Amino acid sequence: MKKLVLSILVSLPVCLACAPSASAEEFSVTTTVAFESRYVFRGIQFAETSFQPGIDLSYGNFYGGAWLNLPVGDDDFIATPGGEELDLFAGYSASLDGVTSFDIGVTYYTFPDLMSGFFDIFEEDGDGLGANTLEIFGGISFDTVLSPSFYIYRDFMFDTTTFEGGVSHSYPISENTSFDFGGAVGYVIDDDAGADYLYGAASADVSYAFTDNASASVGARYGGSDIAGGSLIDDSIAGTTKSSGFWFGLSLSSSF
C-alpha cells in the first residue's frame, strides 16, 4: 500500500500508483526513508507509528520497486494485527500527448506477521484477514492545473474494486524549498461482503532540496472514511477507537 497519487497515501501506494515516468532509456534508482505517526491506507488504519523505507527502480517507461511498513510499537489493528507489510510493485507509465499520461501496473501485498508463505496468493489464514493479495491498476493523469489523476484498482483476493481521483500542487517558497499539497477521494466496491465505502485523504508538506538528488519533507496528513455509517470526519479512522484522522510524517529521499 505504497504511495498513491499523493504523498498522503504515502504511501501512495502508496501508491502504489505514483511511479516515475521517463522518456529516455536510462536506469535510475530512488530510495526513501519515511516516518509516519500512523499508517492509514484508503481510510483504514493498519498501524501506529511506523518507519517506511522503500526503493524505486526505473528504466525508460518501466518501473518497479519495494516498500515496507515497519511499526515501532506492537499495537494491533483489525486490518493487519502487527502492522508489518511488504509490497512489491511494477508497471509501465508513458505520456500520450505531452499533457495526458497513462500508468498501468501490479502490486503484490504481503503481511509477514500473518502469511503462511511468501507466494501463498489467495490463501487465507482462517479469519479472512491478512493473506497475501495481488492488485492490478490503471490510471491517467494530466499535466495541467492541480495535476488531476484518476485510477482504478482491482484486488483479486478481497474481490474489491477501487476508484480514486486526486489532485496535487507544488508551490515554490524559495530556490530550494516548496510547499506541496494534495488530496484524494476514493470509493471501494466490495463484491464479496458488500461493505462498500467512501474515503478521503489530504496532505500538506514543506519540502527542502539539499541537492538535485536529495531532499527532505515534513508535514501533516488527514484520512477519513464513511465505514460504519459515519462521515469522512466522524468515522475518520476505521478499525480503531480514534476520533481524529490527523497525523504527521517526514521523509528523506535520494536518487542516482
GROMACS .gro file of C-alpha atoms in nm:
model
  256
    1MET     CA    1   0.000   0.000   0.000
    2LYS     CA    2   0.268   0.222  -0.109
    3LYS     CA    3   0.219   0.578  -0.217
    4LEU     CA    4  -0.067   0.685  -0.413
    5VAL     CA    5  -0.120   0.970  -0.640
    6LEU     CA    6  -0.032   1.176  -0.337
    7SER     CA    7   0.227   1.191  -0.069
    8ILE     CA    8  -0.050   1.126   0.185
    9LEU     CA    9  -0.124   0.787   0.061
   10VAL     CA   10   0.222   0.755   0.149
   11SER     CA   11   0.208   0.552   0.059
   12LEU     CA   12   0.085   0.631  -0.244
   13PRO     CA   13   0.058   0.330  -0.253
   14VAL     CA   14   0.119   0.435  -0.189
   15CYS     CA   15   0.075   0.439  -0.421
   16LEU     CA   16   0.119   0.244  -0.522
   17ALA     CA   17   0.036   0.447  -0.827
   18CYS     CA   18   0.285   0.731  -0.818
   19ALA     CA   19   0.554   0.587  -1.040
   20PRO     CA   20   0.832   0.762  -1.226
   21SER     CA   21   0.782   0.824  -1.596
   22ALA     CA   22   1.095   0.855  -1.806
   23SER     CA   23   1.120   0.930  -2.173
   24ALA     CA   24   1.485   0.840  -2.211
   25GLU     CA   25   1.621   0.488  -2.191
   26GLU     CA   26   1.813   0.537  -1.870
   27PHE     CA   27   1.826   0.349  -1.541
   28SER     CA   28   1.757   0.534  -1.217
   29VAL     CA   29   1.721   0.442  -0.851
   30THR     CA   30   1.536   0.636  -0.582
   31THR     CA   31   1.549   0.542  -0.214
   32THR     CA   32   1.319   0.680   0.053
   33VAL     CA   33   1.304   0.651   0.430
   34ALA     CA   34   0.986   0.785   0.589
   35PHE     CA   35   0.847   0.813   0.940
   36GLU     CA   36   0.469   0.830   0.987
   37SER     CA   37   0.284   0.869   1.317
   38ARG     CA   38   0.010   0.649   1.164
   39TYR     CA   39  -0.013   0.417   0.867
   40VAL     CA   40  -0.352   0.477   0.703
   41PHE     CA   41  -0.446   0.333   0.365
   42ARG     CA   42  -0.775   0.408   0.190
   43GLY     CA   43  -0.939   0.525   0.511
   44ILE     CA   44  -0.829   0.228   0.722
   45GLN     CA   45  -0.553   0.238   0.983
   46PHE     CA   46  -0.310  -0.052   0.959
   47ALA     CA   47  -0.053   0.053   1.221
   48GLU     CA   48   0.053   0.324   1.462
   49THR     CA   49   0.394   0.494   1.445
   50SER     CA   50   0.592   0.333   1.163
   51PHE     CA   51   0.909   0.354   0.959
   52GLN     CA   52   0.852   0.316   0.585
   53PRO     CA   53   1.163   0.250   0.375
   54GLY     CA   54   1.128   0.199   0.001
   55ILE     CA   55   1.317   0.173  -0.324
   56ASP     CA   56   1.200   0.265  -0.676
   57LEU     CA   57   1.377   0.147  -0.991
   58SER     CA   58   1.304   0.277  -1.339
   59TYR     CA   59   1.432   0.215  -1.690
   60GLY     CA   60   1.273   0.417  -1.964
   61ASN     CA   61   0.898   0.390  -1.913
   62PHE     CA   62   0.919   0.076  -1.698
   63TYR     CA   63   0.940   0.090  -1.319
   64GLY     CA   64   0.933  -0.135  -1.016
   65GLY     CA   65   1.030  -0.146  -0.653
   66ALA     CA   66   0.958  -0.246  -0.297
   67TRP     CA   67   0.804  -0.073   0.004
   68LEU     CA   68   0.798  -0.170   0.372
   69ASN     CA   69   0.589  -0.070   0.672
   70LEU     CA   70   0.772  -0.140   0.999
   71PRO     CA   71   0.570  -0.045   1.311
   72VAL     CA   72   0.766   0.098   1.602
   73GLY     CA   73   0.525  -0.034   1.867
   74ASP     CA   74   0.324  -0.354   1.895
   75ASP     CA   75  -0.028  -0.214   1.863
   76ASP     CA   76  -0.274  -0.447   1.689
   77PHE     CA   77  -0.543  -0.333   1.448
   78ILE     CA   78  -0.834  -0.505   1.281
   79ALA     CA   79  -0.684  -0.473   0.934
   80THR     CA   80  -0.344  -0.635   0.995
   81PRO     CA   81  -0.250  -0.732   1.352
   82GLY     CA   82   0.117  -0.646   1.393
   83GLY     CA   83   0.114  -0.398   1.106
   84GLU     CA   84   0.419  -0.528   0.917
   85GLU     CA   85   0.380  -0.515   0.541
   86LEU     CA   86   0.595  -0.568   0.232
   87ASP     CA   87   0.472  -0.453  -0.108
   88LEU     CA   88   0.632  -0.533  -0.442
   89PHE     CA   89   0.519  -0.338  -0.746
   90ALA     CA   90   0.592  -0.298  -1.117
   91GLY     CA   91   0.439  -0.105  -1.402
   92TYR     CA   92   0.464   0.095  -1.721
   93SER     CA   93   0.399   0.469  -1.749
   94ALA     CA   94   0.417   0.691  -2.056
   95SER     CA   95   0.298   1.022  -2.197
   96LEU     CA   96   0.032   1.016  -2.468
   97ASP     CA   97   0.043   1.373  -2.596
   98GLY     CA   98   0.262   1.580  -2.364
   99VAL     CA   99  -0.032   1.658  -2.135
  100THR     CA  100  -0.200   1.322  -2.073
  101SER     CA  101  -0.012   1.023  -1.932
  102PHE     CA  102  -0.121   0.668  -1.859
  103ASP     CA  103   0.002   0.425  -1.596
  104ILE     CA  104  -0.062   0.051  -1.565
  105GLY     CA  105   0.084  -0.193  -1.317
  106VAL     CA  106   0.053  -0.455  -1.049
  107THR     CA  107   0.117  -0.463  -0.673
  108TYR     CA  108   0.175  -0.773  -0.459
  109TYR     CA  109   0.086  -0.713  -0.093
  110THR     CA  110   0.236  -0.939   0.174
  111PHE     CA  111   0.199  -0.935   0.553
  112PRO     CA  112   0.494  -1.103   0.729
  113ASP     CA  113   0.312  -1.132   1.064
  114LEU     CA  114   0.026  -1.332   0.916
  115MET     CA  115   0.126  -1.505   0.595
  116SER     CA  116   0.192  -1.877   0.583
  117GLY     CA  117   0.418  -1.843   0.281
  118PHE     CA  118   0.551  -1.557   0.069
  119PHE     CA  119   0.391  -1.688  -0.251
  120ASP     CA  120   0.062  -1.805  -0.098
  121ILE     CA  121  -0.165  -1.585  -0.307
  122PHE     CA  122  -0.534  -1.618  -0.225
  123GLU     CA  123  -0.459  -1.840   0.078
  124GLU     CA  124  -0.633  -1.706   0.386
  125ASP     CA  125  -0.521  -1.758   0.744
  126GLY     CA  126  -0.855  -1.874   0.880
  127ASP     CA  127  -1.022  -1.542   0.953
  128GLY     CA  128  -1.005  -1.393   0.604
  129LEU     CA  129  -0.765  -1.118   0.712
  130GLY     CA  130  -0.404  -1.052   0.630
  131ALA     CA  131  -0.349  -1.305   0.350
  132ASN     CA  132  -0.125  -1.210   0.059
  133THR     CA  133  -0.308  -1.047  -0.227
  134LEU     CA  134  -0.248  -0.923  -0.580
  135GLU     CA  135  -0.384  -0.596  -0.719
  136ILE     CA  136  -0.371  -0.455  -1.071
  137PHE     CA  137  -0.423  -0.089  -1.151
  138GLY     CA  138  -0.454   0.155  -1.435
  139GLY     CA  139  -0.480   0.530  -1.444
  140ILE     CA  140  -0.446   0.854  -1.631
  141SER     CA  141  -0.300   1.187  -1.518
  142PHE     CA  142  -0.288   1.533  -1.669
  143ASP     CA  143   0.000   1.782  -1.669
  144THR     CA  144  -0.222   2.083  -1.607
  145VAL     CA  145  -0.358   2.290  -1.317
  146LEU     CA  146  -0.359   2.080  -0.994
  147SER     CA  147  -0.225   1.775  -1.184
  148PRO     CA  148  -0.554   1.578  -1.171
  149SER     CA  149  -0.541   1.199  -1.190
  150PHE     CA  150  -0.784   0.909  -1.189
  151TYR     CA  151  -0.703   0.545  -1.106
  152ILE     CA  152  -0.886   0.213  -1.093
  153TYR     CA  153  -0.758  -0.075  -0.875
  154ARG     CA  154  -0.873  -0.437  -0.871
  155ASP     CA  155  -0.782  -0.661  -0.577
  156PHE     CA  156  -0.822  -1.031  -0.658
  157MET     CA  157  -0.822  -1.186  -0.311
  158PHE     CA  158  -1.056  -0.943  -0.139
  159ASP     CA  159  -1.272  -0.900  -0.453
  160THR     CA  160  -1.267  -0.522  -0.434
  161THR     CA  161  -1.259  -0.253  -0.700
  162THR     CA  162  -1.138   0.093  -0.602
  163PHE     CA  163  -1.192   0.417  -0.792
  164GLU     CA  164  -0.971   0.707  -0.685
  165GLY     CA  165  -0.932   1.063  -0.808
  166GLY     CA  166  -0.665   1.302  -0.686
  167VAL     CA  167  -0.511   1.645  -0.726
  168SER     CA  168  -0.176   1.788  -0.618
  169HIS     CA  169   0.031   2.104  -0.650
  170SER     CA  170   0.376   2.227  -0.550
  171TYR     CA  171   0.422   2.594  -0.467
  172PRO     CA  172   0.784   2.723  -0.459
  173ILE     CA  173   0.875   2.917  -0.145
  174SER     CA  174   1.241   2.972  -0.224
  175GLU     CA  175   1.507   2.829  -0.453
  176ASN     CA  176   1.529   2.503  -0.256
  177THR     CA  177   1.202   2.499  -0.061
  178SER     CA  178   0.846   2.427  -0.168
  179PHE     CA  179   0.501   2.380  -0.016
  180ASP     CA  180   0.339   2.065  -0.152
  181PHE     CA  181  -0.025   1.973  -0.102
  182GLY     CA  182  -0.265   1.717  -0.239
  183GLY     CA  183  -0.598   1.549  -0.190
  184ALA     CA  184  -0.777   1.234  -0.300
  185VAL     CA  185  -1.125   1.085  -0.284
  186GLY     CA  186  -1.194   0.719  -0.347
  187TYR     CA  187  -1.474   0.466  -0.345
  188VAL     CA  188  -1.426   0.095  -0.268
  189ILE     CA  189  -1.674  -0.160  -0.405
  190ASP     CA  190  -1.665  -0.488  -0.212
  191ASP     CA  191  -1.805  -0.764  -0.434
  192ASP     CA  192  -1.770  -1.026  -0.161
  193ALA     CA  193  -1.901  -0.872   0.162
  194GLY     CA  194  -2.090  -0.580   0.011
  195ALA     CA  195  -1.918  -0.341   0.251
  196ASP     CA  196  -1.872  -0.054   0.004
  197TYR     CA  197  -1.733   0.270   0.145
  198LEU     CA  198  -1.610   0.618   0.059
  199TYR     CA  199  -1.276   0.756   0.178
  200GLY     CA  200  -1.075   1.074   0.152
  201ALA     CA  201  -0.719   1.188   0.215
  202ALA     CA  202  -0.522   1.512   0.222
  203SER     CA  203  -0.162   1.615   0.282
  204ALA     CA  204   0.045   1.930   0.321
  205ASP     CA  205   0.426   1.919   0.329
  206VAL     CA  206   0.720   2.154   0.330
  207SER     CA  207   0.998   2.009   0.115
  208TYR     CA  208   1.363   2.109   0.100
  209ALA     CA  209   1.610   2.005  -0.171
  210PHE     CA  210   1.965   1.965  -0.041
  211THR     CA  211   2.091   1.885  -0.391
  212ASP     CA  212   1.938   1.790  -0.724
  213ASN     CA  213   1.927   1.429  -0.600
  214ALA     CA  214   1.850   1.456  -0.228
  215SER     CA  215   1.556   1.609  -0.044
  216ALA     CA  216   1.357   1.603   0.279
  217SER     CA  217   0.997   1.683   0.368
  218VAL     CA  218   0.777   1.717   0.675
  219GLY     CA  219   0.406   1.775   0.701
  220ALA     CA  220   0.056   1.690   0.816
  221ARG     CA  221  -0.193   1.436   0.682
  222TYR     CA  222  -0.562   1.359   0.716
  223GLY     CA  223  -0.752   1.045   0.626
  224GLY     CA  224  -1.115   0.950   0.672
  225SER     CA  225  -1.391   0.717   0.558
  226ASP     CA  226  -1.763   0.657   0.599
  227ILE     CA  227  -1.717   0.299   0.720
  228ALA     CA  228  -1.967   0.200   0.992
  229GLY     CA  229  -2.221   0.451   0.865
  230GLY     CA  230  -2.035   0.764   0.972
  231SER     CA  231  -1.897   1.054   0.772
  232LEU     CA  232  -1.547   1.124   0.646
  233ILE     CA  233  -1.495   1.332   0.961
  234ASP     CA  234  -1.694   1.140   1.226
  235ASP     CA  235  -1.553   0.798   1.137
  236SER     CA  236  -1.212   0.919   1.037
  237ILE     CA  237  -1.008   0.606   1.105
  238ALA     CA  238  -1.172   0.270   1.056
  239GLY     CA  239  -1.064  -0.019   1.276
  240THR     CA  240  -0.965   0.199   1.574
  241THR     CA  241  -1.131   0.395   1.853
  242LYS     CA  242  -0.966   0.720   1.748
  243SER     CA  243  -1.192   1.010   1.655
  244SER     CA  244  -0.922   1.221   1.493
  245GLY     CA  245  -0.792   1.150   1.146
  246PHE     CA  246  -0.487   1.378   1.164
  247TRP     CA  247  -0.127   1.263   1.185
  248PHE     CA  248   0.216   1.373   1.066
  249GLY     CA  249   0.508   1.239   0.869
  250LEU     CA  250   0.856   1.315   0.744
  251SER     CA  251   1.079   1.162   0.479
  252LEU     CA  252   1.426   1.165   0.327
  253SER     CA  253   1.487   1.064  -0.033
  254SER     CA  254   1.781   1.037  -0.268
  255SER     CA  255   1.820   0.930  -0.629
  256PHE     CA  256   2.103   0.828  -0.856
   0.00000   0.00000   0.00000
